[in-house]
Coordinates of C-alpha atoms and ligand atoms in Angstrom, one line a residue:
M1131 CA -22.4 7.3 16.2
T1132 CA -23.0 10.8 17.6
G1133 CA -20.8 13.6 16.2
K1134 CA -17.7 13.0 14.1
K1135 CA -14.9 10.7 15.3
R1136 CA -11.6 12.6 15.2
L1137 CA -8.8 10.5 13.7
T1138 CA -5.0 10.5 13.5
V1139 CA -3.7 8.3 10.7
F1140 CA 0.1 7.5 11.0
G1141 CA 1.4 6.0 7.8
A1142 CA -1.3 7.7 5.7
T1143 CA 0.4 7.2 2.4
G1144 CA 0.9 3.4 2.8
S1145 CA -1.3 0.5 2.0
V1146 CA -3.2 0.4 5.3
G1147 CA -3.3 4.2 5.5
S1148 CA -4.8 4.4 2.0
S1149 CA -7.4 1.8 2.8
T1150 CA -8.3 3.7 6.0
L1151 CA -8.7 7.0 4.1
S1152 CA -10.8 5.3 1.4
L1153 CA -13.3 4.4 4.2
V1154 CA -13.1 7.9 5.6
R1155 CA -13.9 9.2 2.1
E1156 CA -17.1 7.1 2.1
H1157 CA -18.2 8.7 5.4
P1158 CA -17.5 12.4 5.5
D1159 CA -20.3 12.8 8.1
K1160 CA -18.7 10.3 10.5
F1161 CA -15.0 11.2 10.6
A1162 CA -12.8 14.3 10.8
L1163 CA -9.0 14.2 10.5
H1164 CA -6.8 15.5 13.3
A1165 CA -3.5 14.5 11.8
L1166 CA -1.9 12.6 8.9
S1167 CA 1.7 11.4 8.6
A1168 CA 4.1 9.9 6.1
N1169 CA 7.8 9.1 5.9
S1170 CA 9.1 10.9 2.9
D1171 CA 6.4 11.0 0.2
Y1172 CA 5.5 14.7 0.8
H1173 CA 3.6 15.0 -2.5
S1174 CA 1.1 12.3 -1.6
L1175 CA 0.9 13.6 1.9
A1176 CA 0.1 17.2 0.7
Q1177 CA -2.6 15.8 -1.6
L1178 CA -4.2 13.9 1.2
A1179 CA -4.0 16.9 3.4
Q1180 CA -5.7 19.1 0.7
E1181 CA -8.5 16.5 0.5
F1182 CA -9.0 15.6 4.2
Q1183 CA -8.1 19.0 5.8
P1184 CA -6.4 17.6 8.9
S1185 CA -5.3 20.2 11.6
H1186 CA -1.7 18.7 11.4
V1187 CA 0.5 16.8 9.0
V1188 CA 3.8 15.3 10.0
I1189 CA 6.6 14.3 7.6
A1190 CA 8.9 11.9 9.5
D1191 CA 11.9 12.7 7.3
E1192 CA 12.9 16.3 8.1
A1193 CA 14.5 16.8 4.7
F1194 CA 11.0 17.2 3.2
Y1195 CA 9.7 19.8 5.7
T1196 CA 10.3 22.7 3.3
P1197 CA 8.8 21.3 0.1
L1198 CA 5.8 20.0 2.1
S1199 CA 5.3 23.4 3.8
E1200 CA 5.5 25.1 0.4
L1201 CA 2.8 22.9 -1.0
L1202 CA 0.5 23.5 2.0
S1203 CA 1.3 27.2 2.5
G1204 CA -1.9 29.2 3.1
S1205 CA -3.9 26.1 3.9
G1206 CA -4.0 26.7 7.6
I1207 CA -2.7 23.1 8.2
T1208 CA 0.2 22.9 10.7
V1209 CA 3.2 21.2 9.1
L1210 CA 5.6 19.4 11.4
A1211 CA 8.6 17.2 10.8
G1212 CA 10.7 14.5 12.5
Q1213 CA 10.3 11.7 14.9
K1214 CA 9.8 13.9 17.9
A1215 CA 6.9 15.6 16.1
L1216 CA 5.3 12.2 15.5
E1217 CA 5.5 11.5 19.2
E1218 CA 4.0 14.9 20.1
V1219 CA 1.1 14.4 17.7
A1220 CA 0.6 10.9 19.1
A1221 CA 0.0 12.4 22.5
Q1222 CA -2.7 14.8 21.2
K1223 CA -6.0 13.3 22.2
V1224 CA -8.3 12.0 19.4
D1225 CA -11.1 9.4 19.2
L1226 CA -9.0 6.9 17.3
L1227 CA -5.3 6.8 16.3
V1228 CA -4.6 4.5 13.3
A1229 CA -1.1 3.2 13.7
A1230 CA -0.1 2.1 10.2
I1231 CA 3.7 3.0 10.0
V1232 CA 5.7 -0.1 8.9
G1233 CA 8.4 -1.5 11.1
L1234 CA 10.0 -0.5 14.4
A1235 CA 9.9 3.1 13.3
G1236 CA 6.3 3.1 14.5
L1237 CA 7.1 2.1 18.0
A1238 CA 7.8 5.4 19.7
P1239 CA 4.6 7.1 18.4
V1240 CA 2.5 4.1 19.5
W1241 CA 4.2 4.2 22.9
R1242 CA 3.3 7.9 23.3
A1243 CA -0.3 7.1 22.3
V1244 CA -0.4 4.3 24.8
E1245 CA 1.0 6.6 27.6
T1246 CA -1.7 9.1 26.7
G1247 CA -4.5 6.6 27.0
Q1248 CA -5.6 6.8 23.3
N1249 CA -7.8 4.3 21.5
I1250 CA -5.4 2.8 19.0
A1251 CA -6.3 0.9 15.8
L1252 CA -3.1 -1.1 15.5
A1253 CA -1.8 -2.3 12.1
N1254 CA 1.9 -1.9 13.0
K1255 CA 2.5 -5.4 14.3
E1256 CA 6.3 -4.9 14.8
T1257 CA 5.6 -2.6 17.8
L1258 CA 3.9 -5.5 19.7
V1259 CA 6.5 -8.0 18.5
A1260 CA 9.3 -5.9 19.9
A1261 CA 7.7 -4.3 22.9
G1262 CA 4.5 -6.2 23.8
H1263 CA 5.8 -6.8 27.3
L1264 CA 5.9 -3.0 27.9
I1265 CA 3.0 -1.9 25.8
M1266 CA 0.3 -4.3 27.2
P1267 CA 0.8 -3.3 30.9
A1268 CA 1.2 0.4 29.9
A1269 CA -2.1 0.2 28.0
E1270 CA -3.8 -1.2 31.0
K1271 CA -2.3 1.3 33.4
N1272 CA -3.2 4.3 31.1
S1273 CA -6.6 2.9 30.0
A1274 CA -5.5 2.9 26.3
T1275 CA -7.3 0.4 24.1
L1276 CA -5.8 -1.6 21.3
L1277 CA -8.1 -2.5 18.4
P1278 CA -6.3 -4.9 16.1
I1279 CA -6.4 -4.1 12.4
D1280 CA -4.2 -7.0 11.3
S1281 CA -6.9 -9.2 9.7
E1282 CA -6.3 -12.4 11.7
H1283 CA -6.2 -10.6 15.0
N1284 CA -9.2 -8.5 14.1
A1285 CA -11.0 -11.8 13.2
I1286 CA -10.1 -13.3 16.6
F1287 CA -11.0 -10.1 18.4
Q1288 CA -14.4 -10.2 16.8
C1289 CA -14.9 -13.9 17.8
L1290 CA -13.9 -13.1 21.4
R1291 CA -16.1 -10.0 21.9
Y1292 CA -18.6 -11.6 24.2
E1293 CA -16.5 -14.4 25.6
N1294 CA -14.6 -15.1 28.9
Q1295 CA -10.9 -15.4 28.6
A1296 CA -11.0 -18.6 30.7
D1297 CA -13.2 -20.3 28.2
I1298 CA -10.7 -20.1 25.3
K1299 CA -8.9 -23.3 24.5
N1300 CA -7.0 -22.3 21.4
I1301 CA -6.9 -19.5 18.8
I1302 CA -5.9 -20.3 15.2
L1303 CA -4.6 -17.7 12.7
T1304 CA -4.8 -18.6 9.1
A1305 CA -2.1 -18.0 6.5
S1306 CA -2.4 -18.0 2.7
G1307 CA 1.0 -19.6 2.4
G1308 CA 2.1 -16.7 0.1
P1309 CA 3.2 -17.0 -3.5
F1310 CA 5.6 -19.9 -3.0
R1311 CA 3.3 -22.4 -1.2
K1312 CA 3.6 -24.9 -4.0
M1313 CA 7.4 -24.7 -4.3
S1314 CA 10.1 -27.0 -3.0
V1315 CA 12.9 -25.8 -0.7
A1316 CA 15.3 -26.1 -3.6
E1317 CA 13.1 -23.9 -5.9
M1318 CA 12.9 -21.2 -3.3
Q1319 CA 16.6 -20.5 -3.7
D1320 CA 16.1 -18.7 -7.0
V1321 CA 12.9 -16.7 -6.5
T1322 CA 13.1 -13.1 -7.7
I1323 CA 12.1 -9.8 -6.0
E1324 CA 9.2 -9.5 -8.4
Q1325 CA 7.9 -13.0 -7.7
A1326 CA 8.2 -12.4 -3.9
L1327 CA 6.3 -9.2 -4.3
S1328 CA 3.3 -10.7 -6.1
H1329 CA 1.0 -12.0 -3.3
P1330 CA -1.8 -14.3 -4.5
N1331 CA -4.6 -13.0 -2.2
W1332 CA -3.7 -9.7 -0.5
S1333 CA -2.5 -6.3 -1.8
M1334 CA 0.0 -4.9 0.8
G1335 CA 3.1 -2.7 1.3
P1336 CA 6.4 -4.3 0.2
K1337 CA 7.8 -5.3 3.7
V1338 CA 4.7 -7.2 4.7
T1339 CA 4.4 -8.8 1.3
I1340 CA 8.0 -10.2 1.6
D1341 CA 7.2 -11.2 5.2
S1342 CA 4.2 -13.1 3.8
A1343 CA 6.3 -14.9 1.2
T1344 CA 8.8 -16.1 3.9
M1345 CA 6.0 -16.6 6.4
M1346 CA 7.9 -14.5 8.9
N1347 CA 4.6 -12.5 8.8
K1348 CA 2.7 -15.4 10.4
G1349 CA 5.5 -15.8 12.9
L1350 CA 5.3 -12.1 13.8
E1351 CA 1.6 -12.4 14.0
L1352 CA 1.8 -15.3 16.5
I1353 CA 4.0 -13.1 18.7
E1354 CA 1.5 -10.2 18.2
A1355 CA -1.4 -12.5 19.2
Y1356 CA 0.5 -13.7 22.3
W1357 CA 0.6 -10.1 23.6
L1358 CA -2.8 -9.1 22.4
F1359 CA -4.8 -12.0 23.8
G1360 CA -2.9 -12.9 26.9
L1361 CA -2.8 -16.7 26.2
K1362 CA -0.1 -19.3 26.7
P1363 CA 2.2 -19.9 23.7
E1364 CA 0.8 -23.4 23.2
Q1365 CA -2.8 -22.0 22.8
I1366 CA -1.7 -19.9 19.7
K1367 CA -1.6 -21.8 16.4
A1368 CA -1.4 -21.1 12.7
V1369 CA -2.6 -23.1 9.7
I1370 CA -2.3 -22.6 5.9
H1371 CA -5.6 -21.8 4.3
P1372 CA -5.0 -20.9 0.7
Q1373 CA -8.4 -19.4 0.0
S1374 CA -8.0 -16.6 2.7
A1375 CA -11.7 -16.7 3.4
I1376 CA -11.4 -17.6 7.1
H1377 CA -9.1 -15.2 8.8
G1378 CA -9.1 -16.5 12.4
L1379 CA -10.7 -19.1 14.6
V1380 CA -11.3 -19.7 18.3
E1381 CA -11.8 -23.1 19.9
F1382 CA -13.7 -22.9 23.3
C1383 CA -13.7 -25.2 26.3
D1384 CA -17.2 -26.6 25.4
G1385 CA -16.2 -27.8 21.9
S1386 CA -17.6 -24.8 20.1
W1387 CA -15.6 -23.1 17.4
L1388 CA -16.1 -19.6 16.1
A1389 CA -14.5 -18.5 12.8
H1390 CA -14.4 -15.1 11.2
M1391 CA -14.9 -15.0 7.4
G1392 CA -14.7 -12.3 4.8
I1393 CA -13.1 -11.3 1.5
A1394 CA -9.4 -10.7 1.6
D1395 CA -9.6 -6.9 1.7
M1396 CA -8.0 -4.9 4.5
R1397 CA -11.0 -2.6 4.5
V1398 CA -12.9 -5.3 6.3
P1399 CA -10.8 -5.2 9.5
I1400 CA -10.1 -1.5 9.2
S1401 CA -13.8 -0.7 8.9
H1402 CA -14.4 -2.8 12.0
A1403 CA -11.9 -0.7 14.0
L1404 CA -13.1 2.6 12.6
G1405 CA -16.7 1.9 13.4
F1406 CA -16.2 0.1 16.7
P1407 CA -18.3 -0.6 18.7
E1408 CA -20.7 -0.1 15.9
R1409 CA -20.4 -1.6 12.3
L1410 CA -19.5 0.8 9.5
A1411 CA -21.2 0.1 6.2
W1412 CA -19.2 0.4 3.0
P1413 CA -19.8 -1.0 -0.5
T1414 CA -18.0 -4.2 0.0
E1415 CA -18.1 -7.2 -2.3
S1416 CA -19.8 -10.3 -0.8
L1417 CA -17.8 -13.5 -0.2
D1418 CA -19.3 -15.8 -2.8
L1419 CA -19.5 -19.2 -1.1
I1420 CA -20.5 -21.1 -4.3
S1421 CA -17.6 -19.9 -6.3
L1422 CA -15.3 -20.4 -3.3
G1423 CA -16.5 -24.0 -3.3
Q1424 CA -14.3 -25.4 -0.6
L1425 CA -12.1 -24.4 2.3
D1426 CA -8.7 -26.1 2.5
F1427 CA -6.3 -26.3 5.5
K1428 CA -2.7 -27.5 5.6
K1429 CA 0.0 -27.8 8.1
I1430 CA 2.8 -25.2 7.9
D1431 CA 6.0 -26.9 6.5
T1432 CA 8.8 -25.4 8.7
A1433 CA 11.5 -26.6 6.2
L1434 CA 9.9 -24.5 3.5
Y1435 CA 9.3 -21.6 5.9
P1436 CA 12.3 -21.4 8.3
C1437 CA 11.5 -17.8 9.2
F1438 CA 8.1 -19.0 10.6
A1439 CA 10.0 -21.6 12.7
S1440 CA 12.4 -19.0 14.1
A1441 CA 9.7 -16.6 15.0
Y1442 CA 7.7 -19.4 16.6
S1443 CA 10.7 -20.4 18.7
V1444 CA 10.9 -17.0 20.5
I1445 CA 7.3 -16.8 21.7
G1446 CA 7.2 -16.7 25.5
T1447 CA 11.0 -16.5 25.8
N1448 CA 13.1 -13.4 26.9
P1449 CA 11.5 -10.5 25.0
A1450 CA 14.9 -9.5 23.7
N1451 CA 14.8 -12.5 21.3
A1452 CA 11.8 -11.0 19.5
V1453 CA 13.5 -7.6 19.2
I1454 CA 16.5 -9.3 17.7
L1455 CA 14.4 -11.4 15.3
N1456 CA 12.4 -8.4 14.2
A1457 CA 15.4 -6.1 13.7
A1458 CA 17.3 -8.8 11.7
N1459 CA 14.2 -9.4 9.6
E1460 CA 13.8 -5.7 8.8
V1461 CA 17.4 -5.5 7.7
A1462 CA 17.2 -8.7 5.7
V1463 CA 14.0 -7.7 3.9
D1464 CA 15.6 -4.3 3.0
W1465 CA 18.7 -6.0 1.7
F1466 CA 16.6 -8.5 -0.3
L1467 CA 14.5 -5.7 -1.8
A1468 CA 17.7 -3.8 -2.6
G1469 CA 19.1 -6.9 -4.5
K1470 CA 21.9 -7.4 -2.0
I1471 CA 20.9 -10.9 -0.8
T1472 CA 18.8 -13.8 -2.1
F1473 CA 15.4 -14.8 -0.8
T1474 CA 16.6 -17.7 1.3
E1475 CA 19.4 -15.6 2.9
I1476 CA 16.7 -13.7 4.7
S1477 CA 16.2 -16.6 7.2
R1478 CA 19.9 -17.2 7.4
L1479 CA 20.5 -13.6 8.5
V1480 CA 17.7 -13.8 11.1
D1481 CA 19.1 -17.0 12.5
R1482 CA 22.6 -15.6 12.6
A1483 CA 21.4 -12.7 14.7
L1484 CA 19.3 -15.0 17.0
E1485 CA 22.3 -17.3 17.5
S1486 CA 24.7 -14.4 18.2
N1487 CA 25.8 -13.3 21.6
I1488 CA 24.2 -9.9 21.3
N1489 CA 23.5 -8.8 24.9
R1490 CA 20.0 -9.9 26.0
A1491 CA 19.8 -7.8 29.2
M1492 CA 16.3 -7.0 30.6
L1493 CA 14.4 -4.6 28.5
N1494 CA 12.9 -2.3 31.1
C1495 CA 11.9 0.6 29.0
L1496 CA 11.4 1.8 25.4
D1497 CA 15.0 3.1 25.1
D1498 CA 16.3 -0.4 26.0
V1499 CA 14.2 -1.9 23.1
I1500 CA 15.4 0.7 20.6
A1501 CA 19.0 0.3 21.7
L1502 CA 18.8 -3.5 21.2
D1503 CA 17.2 -3.0 17.8
R1504 CA 20.0 -0.7 16.8
E1505 CA 22.7 -3.1 18.2
T1506 CA 21.2 -5.9 16.1
R1507 CA 21.3 -3.8 12.9
I1508 CA 25.0 -2.9 13.7
F1509 CA 25.8 -6.5 14.3
L1510 CA 24.4 -7.5 10.9
S1511 CA 26.0 -4.6 9.0
A1512 CA 29.4 -5.7 10.4
E1513 CA 28.9 -9.3 9.3
Ligands
NAD2327 P1 3.5 0.5 3.6 O1 4.9 0.3 3.3 O2 2.5 0.5 2.4 O3 3.2 1.9 4.3 C1 4.0 2.3 5.4 C2 3.7 3.7 5.9 O4 4.6 4.1 6.9 C3 3.9 4.8 4.8 O5 2.9 5.8 5.0 C4 5.3 5.4 5.1 O6 5.4 6.7 4.6 C5 5.3 5.3 6.6 N1 6.7 5.1 7.1 C6 7.6 4.2 6.6 N2 8.8 4.3 7.3 C7 8.6 5.3 8.2 C8 9.4 5.9 9.2 N3 10.7 5.5 9.3 N4 8.9 6.8 9.9 C9 7.6 7.2 9.8 N5 6.8 6.7 8.9 C10 7.3 5.8 8.1 O7 3.1 -0.5 4.7 P2 1.7 -1.2 5.0 O8 1.6 -2.4 4.1 O9 0.6 -0.2 4.9 O10 1.9 -1.8 6.4 C11 1.8 -0.9 7.6 C12 1.8 -1.8 8.8 O11 0.6 -2.5 8.9 C13 3.0 -2.8 8.9 O12 3.4 -3.0 10.2 C14 2.3 -4.1 8.4 O13 2.9 -5.2 8.9 C15 0.9 -3.9 8.9 N6 -0.1 -4.6 8.2 C16 -0.3 -4.3 6.9 C17 -1.3 -5.0 6.1 C18 -1.5 -4.7 4.7 O14 -2.5 -5.2 4.1 N7 -0.8 -3.8 4.1 C19 -2.0 -6.0 6.7 C20 -1.8 -6.3 8.1 C21 -0.9 -5.6 8.8
MG2328 MG1 -2.2 -10.4 8.9

């Protein structure tokens, strides 16, 4: 690398944001921060700003503008607040913008970054799930690049680096199966928030951890892969692999398979995106093949994981279905985490929204996507 890469990290206080910044901390000679953002945790954002000295910080929730400004007064760092500020900063040219906001809240900033032709390291899978049909052509038109950070997509991206699209037969995403992979459908009825939040292999933010327990996460990831890799729905598959040592596989037309392996640590795919096109060294543990012993694979049981089945059913259909699925899932996960519904009610709410007669008109622009997301949330709140 020549010179420092200038980075913007959206969602800096979250799980992916923290992993990203821990890698930046390892390489003060390679990276400089342009901007950092958070939703409401202004204390952590101010601390990160003091440490990394970005030019800008953005707090999405405007209520925290004043306390954040007070903490950073005299620092020379520009403090901004609100959704529009996030979008403005997304359009400020950097070498790499890390999109690590959770949920559809991250869509508008990613869209602005795409319109500006930025290089985007994308963790925020919900943006592609809801608006892949708009983002992918816009990225091409504006010469924006999307480097996937989601571990399975990053794995497949690495396997495809020197390959021709036409030679790909199938891609396969692995799934750990989450904490309930050994349970029966009946046992799933009674799982607690705490049980659902304790993932066996990965340490992640609360929403994606619950999505992993329901396996909605793998369904969202198949939709994400559909848009990222431009394949037919039937070429995109998922399999349970409890060891989480292989993250993604590609089968080619000549019978060759490539698989990407690594420890279950988000710093592996994030370091790939940060360093790209070079590799970024960091003091990672090795994958210990002997103690790993074996690699197991299992079919996904759709009776146990109805959210996976619902997400799978929308791939390649009217993009409005994925917006409704995603919005309903965000609402249901929030309600589950707030103790308002049980774990198995998550999939019932998602299906109720999918089966509803919410208007599925063409989604021609970002505002159409955001309006449908809102309509779905209103529909569920009125239920
Ligand atoms: P997290 O909950 O730990 O962090 C989310 C970040 O987004 C925080 O900085 C928060 O302040 C910010 N944020 C939340 N709501 C916001 C809003 N309304 N407006 C602006 N900012 C907001 O989430 P995470 O686990 O880091 O996941 C981030 C994204 O990456 C998700 O889309 C997730 O699916 C994806 N992802 C995460 C992992 C992982 O290991 N954590 C792995 C793969 C993909
Ligand atoms: Mg993933």
